[in-house]
Short mmCIF file of C-alpha atoms and ligand atoms in Angstrom, two decimals:
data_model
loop_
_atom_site.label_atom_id
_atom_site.label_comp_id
_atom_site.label_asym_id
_atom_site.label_seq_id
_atom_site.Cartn_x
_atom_site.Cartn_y
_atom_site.Cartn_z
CA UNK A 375 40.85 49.73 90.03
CA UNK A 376 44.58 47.61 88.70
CA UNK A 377 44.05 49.52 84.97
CA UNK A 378 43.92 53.42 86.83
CA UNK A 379 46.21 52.13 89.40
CA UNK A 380 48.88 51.33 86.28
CA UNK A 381 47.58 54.67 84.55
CA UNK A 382 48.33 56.04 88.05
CA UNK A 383 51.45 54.60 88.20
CA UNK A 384 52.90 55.61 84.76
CA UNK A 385 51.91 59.12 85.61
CA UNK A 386 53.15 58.97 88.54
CA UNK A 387 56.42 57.91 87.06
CA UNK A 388 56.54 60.71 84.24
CA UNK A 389 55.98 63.11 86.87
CA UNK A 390 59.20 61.76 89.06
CA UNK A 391 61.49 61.49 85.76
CA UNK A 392 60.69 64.70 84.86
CA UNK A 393 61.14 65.92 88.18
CA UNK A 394 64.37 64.85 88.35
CA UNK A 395 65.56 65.90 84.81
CA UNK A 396 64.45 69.26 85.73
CA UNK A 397 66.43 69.18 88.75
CA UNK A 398 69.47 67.45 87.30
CA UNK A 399 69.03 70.29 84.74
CA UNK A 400 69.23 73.02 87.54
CA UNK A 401 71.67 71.21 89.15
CA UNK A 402 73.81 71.40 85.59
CA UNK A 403 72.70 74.83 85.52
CA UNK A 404 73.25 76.65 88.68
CA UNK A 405 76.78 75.15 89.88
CA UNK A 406 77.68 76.19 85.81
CA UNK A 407 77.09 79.94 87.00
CA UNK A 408 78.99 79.58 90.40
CA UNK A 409 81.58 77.78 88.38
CA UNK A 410 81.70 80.67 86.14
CA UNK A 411 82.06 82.79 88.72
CA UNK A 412 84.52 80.49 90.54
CA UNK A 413 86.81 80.27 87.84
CA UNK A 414 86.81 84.34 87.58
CA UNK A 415 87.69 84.63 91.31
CA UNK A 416 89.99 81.52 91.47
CA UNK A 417 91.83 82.95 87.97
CA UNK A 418 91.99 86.62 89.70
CA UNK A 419 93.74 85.42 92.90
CA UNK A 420 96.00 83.19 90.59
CA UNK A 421 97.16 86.19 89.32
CA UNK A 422 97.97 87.97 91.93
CA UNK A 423 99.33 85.37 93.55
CA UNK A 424 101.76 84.61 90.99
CA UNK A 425 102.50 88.40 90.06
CA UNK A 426 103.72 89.31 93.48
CA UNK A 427 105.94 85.89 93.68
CA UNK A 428 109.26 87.23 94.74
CA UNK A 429 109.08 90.45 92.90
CA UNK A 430 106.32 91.97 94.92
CA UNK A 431 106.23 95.03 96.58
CA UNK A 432 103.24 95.94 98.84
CA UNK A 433 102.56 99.35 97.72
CA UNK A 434 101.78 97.22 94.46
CA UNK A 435 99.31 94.92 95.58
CA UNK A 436 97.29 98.21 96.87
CA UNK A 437 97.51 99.44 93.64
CA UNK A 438 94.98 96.87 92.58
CA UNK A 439 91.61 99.13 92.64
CA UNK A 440 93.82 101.83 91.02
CA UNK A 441 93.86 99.34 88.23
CA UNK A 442 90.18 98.32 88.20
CA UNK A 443 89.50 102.00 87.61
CA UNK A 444 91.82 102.42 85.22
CA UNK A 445 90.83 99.51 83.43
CA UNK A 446 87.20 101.13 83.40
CA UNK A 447 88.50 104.40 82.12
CA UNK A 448 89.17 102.27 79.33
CA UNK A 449 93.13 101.99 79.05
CA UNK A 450 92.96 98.69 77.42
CA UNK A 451 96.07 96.29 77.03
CA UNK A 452 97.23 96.83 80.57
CA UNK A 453 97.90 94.09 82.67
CA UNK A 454 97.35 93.47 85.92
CA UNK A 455 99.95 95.04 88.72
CA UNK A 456 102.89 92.77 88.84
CA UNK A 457 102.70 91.38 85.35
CA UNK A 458 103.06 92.24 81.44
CA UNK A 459 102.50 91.06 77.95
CA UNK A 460 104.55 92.35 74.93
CA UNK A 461 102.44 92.87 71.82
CA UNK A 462 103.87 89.21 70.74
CA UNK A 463 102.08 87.66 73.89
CA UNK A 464 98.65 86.42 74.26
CA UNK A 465 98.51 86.68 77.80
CA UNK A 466 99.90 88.16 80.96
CA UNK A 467 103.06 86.74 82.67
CA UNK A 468 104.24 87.85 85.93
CA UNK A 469 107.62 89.87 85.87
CA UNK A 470 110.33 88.11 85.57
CA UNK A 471 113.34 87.83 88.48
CA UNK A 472 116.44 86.93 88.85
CA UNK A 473 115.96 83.42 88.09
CA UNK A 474 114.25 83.50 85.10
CA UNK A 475 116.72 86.69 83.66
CA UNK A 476 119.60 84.32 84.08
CA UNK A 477 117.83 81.09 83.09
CA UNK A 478 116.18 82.70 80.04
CA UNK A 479 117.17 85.82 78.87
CA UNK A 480 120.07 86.18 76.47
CA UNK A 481 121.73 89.83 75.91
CA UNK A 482 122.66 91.23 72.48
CA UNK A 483 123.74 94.38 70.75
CA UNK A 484 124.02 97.20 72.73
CA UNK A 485 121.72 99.75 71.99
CA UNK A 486 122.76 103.12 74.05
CA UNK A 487 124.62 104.60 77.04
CA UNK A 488 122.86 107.03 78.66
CA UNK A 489 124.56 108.45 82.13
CA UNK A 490 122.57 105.76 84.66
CA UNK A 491 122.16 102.79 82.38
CA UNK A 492 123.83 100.76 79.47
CA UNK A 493 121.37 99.39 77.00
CA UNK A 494 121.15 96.54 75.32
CA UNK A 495 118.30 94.78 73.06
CA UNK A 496 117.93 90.98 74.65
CA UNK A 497 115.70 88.12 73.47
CA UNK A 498 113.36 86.23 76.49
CA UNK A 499 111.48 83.12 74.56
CA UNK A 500 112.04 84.71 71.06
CA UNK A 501 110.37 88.08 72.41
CA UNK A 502 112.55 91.05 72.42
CA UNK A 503 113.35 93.33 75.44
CA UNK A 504 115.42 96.18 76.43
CA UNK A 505 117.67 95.01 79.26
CA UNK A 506 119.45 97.80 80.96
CA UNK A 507 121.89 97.65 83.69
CA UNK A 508 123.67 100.28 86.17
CA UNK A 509 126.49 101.77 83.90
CA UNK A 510 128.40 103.74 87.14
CA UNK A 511 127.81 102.71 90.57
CA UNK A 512 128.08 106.08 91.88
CA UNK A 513 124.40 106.12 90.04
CA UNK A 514 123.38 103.44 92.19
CA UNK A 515 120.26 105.38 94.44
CA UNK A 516 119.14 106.68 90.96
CA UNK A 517 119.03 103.32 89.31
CA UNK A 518 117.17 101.86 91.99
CA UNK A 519 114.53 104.55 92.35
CA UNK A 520 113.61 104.26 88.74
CA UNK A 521 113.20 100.58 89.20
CA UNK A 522 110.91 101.19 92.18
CA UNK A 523 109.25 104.22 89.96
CA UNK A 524 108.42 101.53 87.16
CA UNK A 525 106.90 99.43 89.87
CA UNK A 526 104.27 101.78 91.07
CA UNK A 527 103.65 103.29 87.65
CA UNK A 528 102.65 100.55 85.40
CA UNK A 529 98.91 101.36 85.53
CA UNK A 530 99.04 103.42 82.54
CA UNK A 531 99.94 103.71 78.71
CA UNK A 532 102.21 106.51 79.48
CA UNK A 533 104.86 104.58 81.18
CA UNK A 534 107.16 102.21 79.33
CA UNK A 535 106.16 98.50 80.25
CA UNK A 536 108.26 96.65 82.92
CA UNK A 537 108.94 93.14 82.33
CA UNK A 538 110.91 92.30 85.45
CA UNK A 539 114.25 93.18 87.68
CA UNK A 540 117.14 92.21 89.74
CA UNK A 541 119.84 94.04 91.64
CA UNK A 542 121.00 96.17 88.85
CA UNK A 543 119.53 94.65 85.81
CA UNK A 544 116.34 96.25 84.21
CA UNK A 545 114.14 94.59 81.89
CA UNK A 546 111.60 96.72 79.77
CA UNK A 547 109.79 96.48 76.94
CA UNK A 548 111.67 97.10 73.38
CA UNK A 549 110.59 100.18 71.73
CA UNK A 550 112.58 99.60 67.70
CA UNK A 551 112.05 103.53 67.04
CA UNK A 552 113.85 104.37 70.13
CA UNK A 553 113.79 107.55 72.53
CA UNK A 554 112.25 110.84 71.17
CA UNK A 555 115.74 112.50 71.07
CA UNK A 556 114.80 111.76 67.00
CA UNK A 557 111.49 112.47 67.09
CA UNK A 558 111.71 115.41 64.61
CA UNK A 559 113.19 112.46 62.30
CA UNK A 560 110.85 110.18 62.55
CA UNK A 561 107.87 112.56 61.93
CA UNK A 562 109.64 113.64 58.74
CA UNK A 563 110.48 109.83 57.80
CA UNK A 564 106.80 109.26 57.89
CA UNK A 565 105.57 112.11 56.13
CA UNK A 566 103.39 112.99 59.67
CA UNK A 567 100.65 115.65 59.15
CA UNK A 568 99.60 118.15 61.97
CA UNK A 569 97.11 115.80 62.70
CA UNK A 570 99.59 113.15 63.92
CA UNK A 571 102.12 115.88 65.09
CA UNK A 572 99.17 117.06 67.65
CA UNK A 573 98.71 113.73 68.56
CA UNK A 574 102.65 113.47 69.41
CA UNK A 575 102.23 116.47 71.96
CA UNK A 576 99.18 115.23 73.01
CA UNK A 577 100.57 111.83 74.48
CA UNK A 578 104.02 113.70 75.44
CA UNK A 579 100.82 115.92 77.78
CA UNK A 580 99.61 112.80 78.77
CA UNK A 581 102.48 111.93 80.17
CA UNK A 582 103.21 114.53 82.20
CA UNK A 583 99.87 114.90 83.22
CA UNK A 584 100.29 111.33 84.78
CA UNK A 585 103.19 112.33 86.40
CA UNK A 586 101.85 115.01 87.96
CA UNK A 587 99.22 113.07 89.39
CA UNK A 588 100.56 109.31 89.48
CA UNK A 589 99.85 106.89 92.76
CA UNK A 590 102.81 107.67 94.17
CA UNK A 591 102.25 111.55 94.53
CA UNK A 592 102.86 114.72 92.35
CA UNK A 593 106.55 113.56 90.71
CA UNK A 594 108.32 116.15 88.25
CA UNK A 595 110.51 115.27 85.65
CA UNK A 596 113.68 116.63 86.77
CA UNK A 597 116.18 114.63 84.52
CA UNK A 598 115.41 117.30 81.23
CA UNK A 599 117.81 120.27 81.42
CA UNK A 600 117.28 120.89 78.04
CA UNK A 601 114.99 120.40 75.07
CA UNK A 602 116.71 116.94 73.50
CA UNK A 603 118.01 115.60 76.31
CA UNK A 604 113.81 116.15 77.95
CA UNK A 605 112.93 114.10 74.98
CA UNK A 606 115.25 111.18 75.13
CA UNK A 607 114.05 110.17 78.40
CA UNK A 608 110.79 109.46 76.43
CA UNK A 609 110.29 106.63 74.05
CA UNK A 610 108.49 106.27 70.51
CA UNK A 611 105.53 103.43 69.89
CA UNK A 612 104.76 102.02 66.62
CA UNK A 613 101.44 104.53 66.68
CA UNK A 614 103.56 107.49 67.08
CA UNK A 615 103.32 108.32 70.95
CA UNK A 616 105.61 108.93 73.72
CA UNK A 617 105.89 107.48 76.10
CA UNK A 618 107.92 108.29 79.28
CA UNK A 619 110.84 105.73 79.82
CA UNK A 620 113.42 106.92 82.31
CA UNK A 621 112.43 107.44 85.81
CA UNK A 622 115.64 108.03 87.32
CA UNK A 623 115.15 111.63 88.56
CA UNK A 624 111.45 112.17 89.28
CA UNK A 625 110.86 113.63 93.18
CA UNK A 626 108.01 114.17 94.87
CA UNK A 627 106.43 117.48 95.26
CA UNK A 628 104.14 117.28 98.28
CA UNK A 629 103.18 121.33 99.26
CA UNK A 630 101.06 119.96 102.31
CA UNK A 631 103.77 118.53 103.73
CA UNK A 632 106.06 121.13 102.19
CA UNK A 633 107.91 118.99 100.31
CA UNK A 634 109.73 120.66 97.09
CA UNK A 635 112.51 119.88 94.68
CA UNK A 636 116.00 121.16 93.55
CA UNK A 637 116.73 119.08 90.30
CA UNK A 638 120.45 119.89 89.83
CA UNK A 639 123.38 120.93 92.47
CA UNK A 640 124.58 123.20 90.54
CA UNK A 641 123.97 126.12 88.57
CA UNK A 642 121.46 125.86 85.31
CA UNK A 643 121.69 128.35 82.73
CA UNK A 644 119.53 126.56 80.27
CA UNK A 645 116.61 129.75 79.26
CA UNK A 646 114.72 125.58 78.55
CA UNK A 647 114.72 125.83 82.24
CA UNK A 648 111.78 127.52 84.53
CA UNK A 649 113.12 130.94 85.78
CA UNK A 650 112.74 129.14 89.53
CA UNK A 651 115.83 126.83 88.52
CA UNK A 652 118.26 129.59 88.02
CA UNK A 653 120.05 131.27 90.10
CA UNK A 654 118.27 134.55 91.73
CA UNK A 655 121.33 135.92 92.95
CA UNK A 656 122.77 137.48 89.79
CA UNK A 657 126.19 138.62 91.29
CA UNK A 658 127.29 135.93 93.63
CA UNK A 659 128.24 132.91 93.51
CA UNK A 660 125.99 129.81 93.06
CA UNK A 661 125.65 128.18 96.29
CA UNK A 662 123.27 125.02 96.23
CA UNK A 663 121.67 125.59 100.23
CA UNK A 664 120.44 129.10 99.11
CA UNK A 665 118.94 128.10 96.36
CA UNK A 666 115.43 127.56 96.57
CA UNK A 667 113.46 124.55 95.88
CA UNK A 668 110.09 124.73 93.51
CA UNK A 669 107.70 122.76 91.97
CA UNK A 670 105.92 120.58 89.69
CA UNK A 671 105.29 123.89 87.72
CA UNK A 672 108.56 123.79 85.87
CA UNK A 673 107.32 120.83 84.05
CA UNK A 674 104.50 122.86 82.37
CA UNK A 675 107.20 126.04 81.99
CA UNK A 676 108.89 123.71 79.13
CA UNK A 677 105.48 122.32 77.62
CA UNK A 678 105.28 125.08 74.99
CA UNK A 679 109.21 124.76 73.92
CA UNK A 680 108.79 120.77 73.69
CA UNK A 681 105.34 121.09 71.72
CA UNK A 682 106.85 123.66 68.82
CA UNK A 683 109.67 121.31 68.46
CA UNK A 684 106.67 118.28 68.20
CA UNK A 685 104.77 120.19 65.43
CA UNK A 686 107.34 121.46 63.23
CA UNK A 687 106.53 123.59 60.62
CA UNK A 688 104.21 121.96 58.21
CA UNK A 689 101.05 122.09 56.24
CA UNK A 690 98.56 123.35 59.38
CA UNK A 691 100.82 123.63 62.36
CA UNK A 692 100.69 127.19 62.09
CA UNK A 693 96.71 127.23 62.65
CA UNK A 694 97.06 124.56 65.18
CA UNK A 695 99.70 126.84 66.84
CA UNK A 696 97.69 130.20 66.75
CA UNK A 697 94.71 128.01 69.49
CA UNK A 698 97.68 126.95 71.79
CA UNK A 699 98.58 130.47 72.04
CA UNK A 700 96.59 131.03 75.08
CA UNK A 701 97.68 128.25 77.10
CA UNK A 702 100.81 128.55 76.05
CA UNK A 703 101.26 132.23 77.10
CA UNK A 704 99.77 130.52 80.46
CA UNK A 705 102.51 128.11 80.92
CA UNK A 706 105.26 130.64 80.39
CA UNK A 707 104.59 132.70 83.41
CA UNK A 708 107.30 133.91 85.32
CA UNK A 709 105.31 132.78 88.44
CA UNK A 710 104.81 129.42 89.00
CA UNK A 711 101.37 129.61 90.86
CA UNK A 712 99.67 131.51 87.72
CA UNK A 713 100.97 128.41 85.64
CA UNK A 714 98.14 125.99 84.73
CA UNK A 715 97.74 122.57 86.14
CA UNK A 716 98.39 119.62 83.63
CA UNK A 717 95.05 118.32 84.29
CA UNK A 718 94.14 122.33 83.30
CA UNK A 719 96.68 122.23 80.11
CA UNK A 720 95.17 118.35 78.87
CA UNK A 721 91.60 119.43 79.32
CA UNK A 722 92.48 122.50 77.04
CA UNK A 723 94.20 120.36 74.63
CA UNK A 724 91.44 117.82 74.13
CA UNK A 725 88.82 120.71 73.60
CA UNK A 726 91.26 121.83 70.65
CA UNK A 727 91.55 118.46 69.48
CA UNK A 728 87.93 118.20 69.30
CA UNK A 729 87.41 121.15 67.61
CA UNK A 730 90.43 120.94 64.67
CA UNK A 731 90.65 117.22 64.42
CA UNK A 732 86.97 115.79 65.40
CA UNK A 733 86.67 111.90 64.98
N1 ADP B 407 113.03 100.11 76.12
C1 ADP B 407 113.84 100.71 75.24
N2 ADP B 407 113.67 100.51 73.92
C2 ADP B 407 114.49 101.13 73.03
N3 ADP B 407 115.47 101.99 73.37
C3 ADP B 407 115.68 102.23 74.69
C4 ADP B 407 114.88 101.61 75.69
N4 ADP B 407 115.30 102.03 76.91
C5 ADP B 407 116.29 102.89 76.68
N5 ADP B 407 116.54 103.02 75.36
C6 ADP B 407 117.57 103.88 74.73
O1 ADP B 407 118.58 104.16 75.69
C7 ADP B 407 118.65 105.57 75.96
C8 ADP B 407 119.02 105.80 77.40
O2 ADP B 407 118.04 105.24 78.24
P1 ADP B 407 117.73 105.87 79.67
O3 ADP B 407 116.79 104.96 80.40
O4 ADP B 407 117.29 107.29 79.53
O5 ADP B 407 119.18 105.78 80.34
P2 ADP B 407 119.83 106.73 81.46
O6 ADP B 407 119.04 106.50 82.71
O7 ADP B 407 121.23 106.28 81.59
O8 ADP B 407 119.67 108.14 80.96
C9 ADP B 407 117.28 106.09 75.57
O9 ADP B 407 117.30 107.48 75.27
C10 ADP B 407 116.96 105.23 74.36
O10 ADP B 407 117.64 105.73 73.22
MG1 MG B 408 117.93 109.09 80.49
#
């Protein structure tokens, strides 16, 4: 009986060590997964948490499954709402405020005037920035509701990248070709074939196609009373797209609620300009309260003048030209309501993309 009994016994024992390796193992393996998974949620909430420290806006924080689906769509690089990364930073940093901008942000050459903002190139932690501030107080309301624009539109390539705020001071992310006012220049400078030039358009489309159709409602880009000064509001990437910078002057356009716009008091002459924006009243005198208010539709009016000007006149842009024509000749109805959408215009311009420049 003692020999099986020990037999008995050292079985016995095998059985209970490996017993409990296999459940030390499962131990080491399950709590790994929820770890895993704990780390992902824990990390998440970190980030939110720290993105909408002091700078946060609400309407921000809902913007969240806006950016999940966005992510999804495959816009790559962004950052989650209330931070940003420069292409010099590995990760994402919450915006910076007022405290770190005085603490850590040093102010350099200035770069440009425009009528809103004085611009100067700034260094934070040996990154460069574009730090703008209110250049006339009587600019004040526009200032801030281009800060508050940038908020609520950094889900997106299309947008130039905020990197934080406070009171009057903007920080943004430093583009070194600058605004599109010299995009002609720089296409040249780089030899840029139609293929490249179509690409230009294309992102300048893109653009407005997101403003059309942003998370804060249909917005129209009012601040573009003619060709160059449309394209200065936009700036230039290393990979040759615009992308849309100054936010100053884009109201909403809500027909439901019959909300509509009036971009200038005062009388435009510009033919850049949708026929809506001038004056109907030929023989009298402009007077702002009878002039009536429009829509998002003068946007896509001036798509056609801004796209010749992107394509320029070389090897191709002709041919590339001659399939626009249709859409084109779309956009430049007198009446608004026959204008296409941008979604309508974008779809149209990826099908020609497809066909002249497949991958
Ligand atoms: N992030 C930036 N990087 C490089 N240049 C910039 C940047 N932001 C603005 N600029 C330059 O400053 C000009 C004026 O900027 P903008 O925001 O349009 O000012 P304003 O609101 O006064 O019109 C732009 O056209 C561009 O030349
Ligand atoms: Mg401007």
């Amino acid at each position: 009986m003692h020999p099986v009994s020990a037999r008995h016994v050292v079985i016995l024992s095998l059985i209970l060590l490996l017993l409990h390796l296999l459940h030390n193992l499962r131990i080491w393996l399950v709590p790994h997964a929820n770890h895993q998974s704990g780390l992902l949620h824990v990390e998440k909430d970190d980030i939110w948490g720290l993105n909408f420290q002091g700078t946060a806006i609400p309407d921000v924080v809902d913007e969240v499954e806006e950016w999940q689906g966005v992510d999804k769509l495959g816009e790559w690089g962004l950052c989650p709402p209330g931070s940003f990364r420069l292409a010099t930073m590995e990760t994402c940093t919450p915006w910076l405020g007022c405290k770190e901008i005085s603490d850590d942000v040093t102010v350099q050459t200035k770069i440009a005037q425009g009528a809103v903002k004085k611009i100067y190139k700034a260094t934070w932690r040996g990154h460069t920035l574009a730090y703008s501030n209110l250049s006339n107080t009587a600019y004040l309301q526009d200032f801030l509701h281009g800060v508050e624009m940038l908020w609520n539109m950094q889900q997106t390539s299309h947008i130039v990248q905020l990197v934080g705020s406070c009171n009057t001071t903007l920080l943004t992310e430093y583009y070194r070709l600058g605004s599109a006012f010299h995009i002609k220049a720089i296409l040249d400078r780089t030899s840029s074939d139609v293929r490249t030039r179509f690409n230009v358009a294309m992102s300048y489309i893109e653009a407005i196609h997101f403003l059309h159709n942003s998370p804060v409602g249909t917005r129209v880009m009012c601040d573009s009373y003619n060709l160059l000064h449309a394209l200065s509001q936009f700036l230039v990437t290393e990979d040759l797209r615009l992308v849309l910078n100054d936010l100053d002057d884009i109201p909403e356009v809500n027909p439901e609620e019959n909300v509509f716009v009036k971009c200038k008091r005062k009388h435009i002459k510009s033919p850049f300009n949708a026929p809506e924006q001038r004056w109907p009243f030929e023989n009298e005198p402009f007077e702002d309260s009878r002039m009536p208010p429009y829509d998002e539709k003068i946007d896509i009016w001036k798509i056609p003048l801004v796209v010749r000007h992107l394509l320029g006149k070389v090897n191709g842009s002709d041919v590339v030209s001659s399939h626009l024509f249709q859409v084109h000749q779309r956009c430049r109805k007198r009446d608004p309501k026959q204008r296409p959408s941008a979604t309508v215009v974008l779809k149209e311009y990826k099908r020609i993309r497809n066909m002249l420049f497949p991958e």
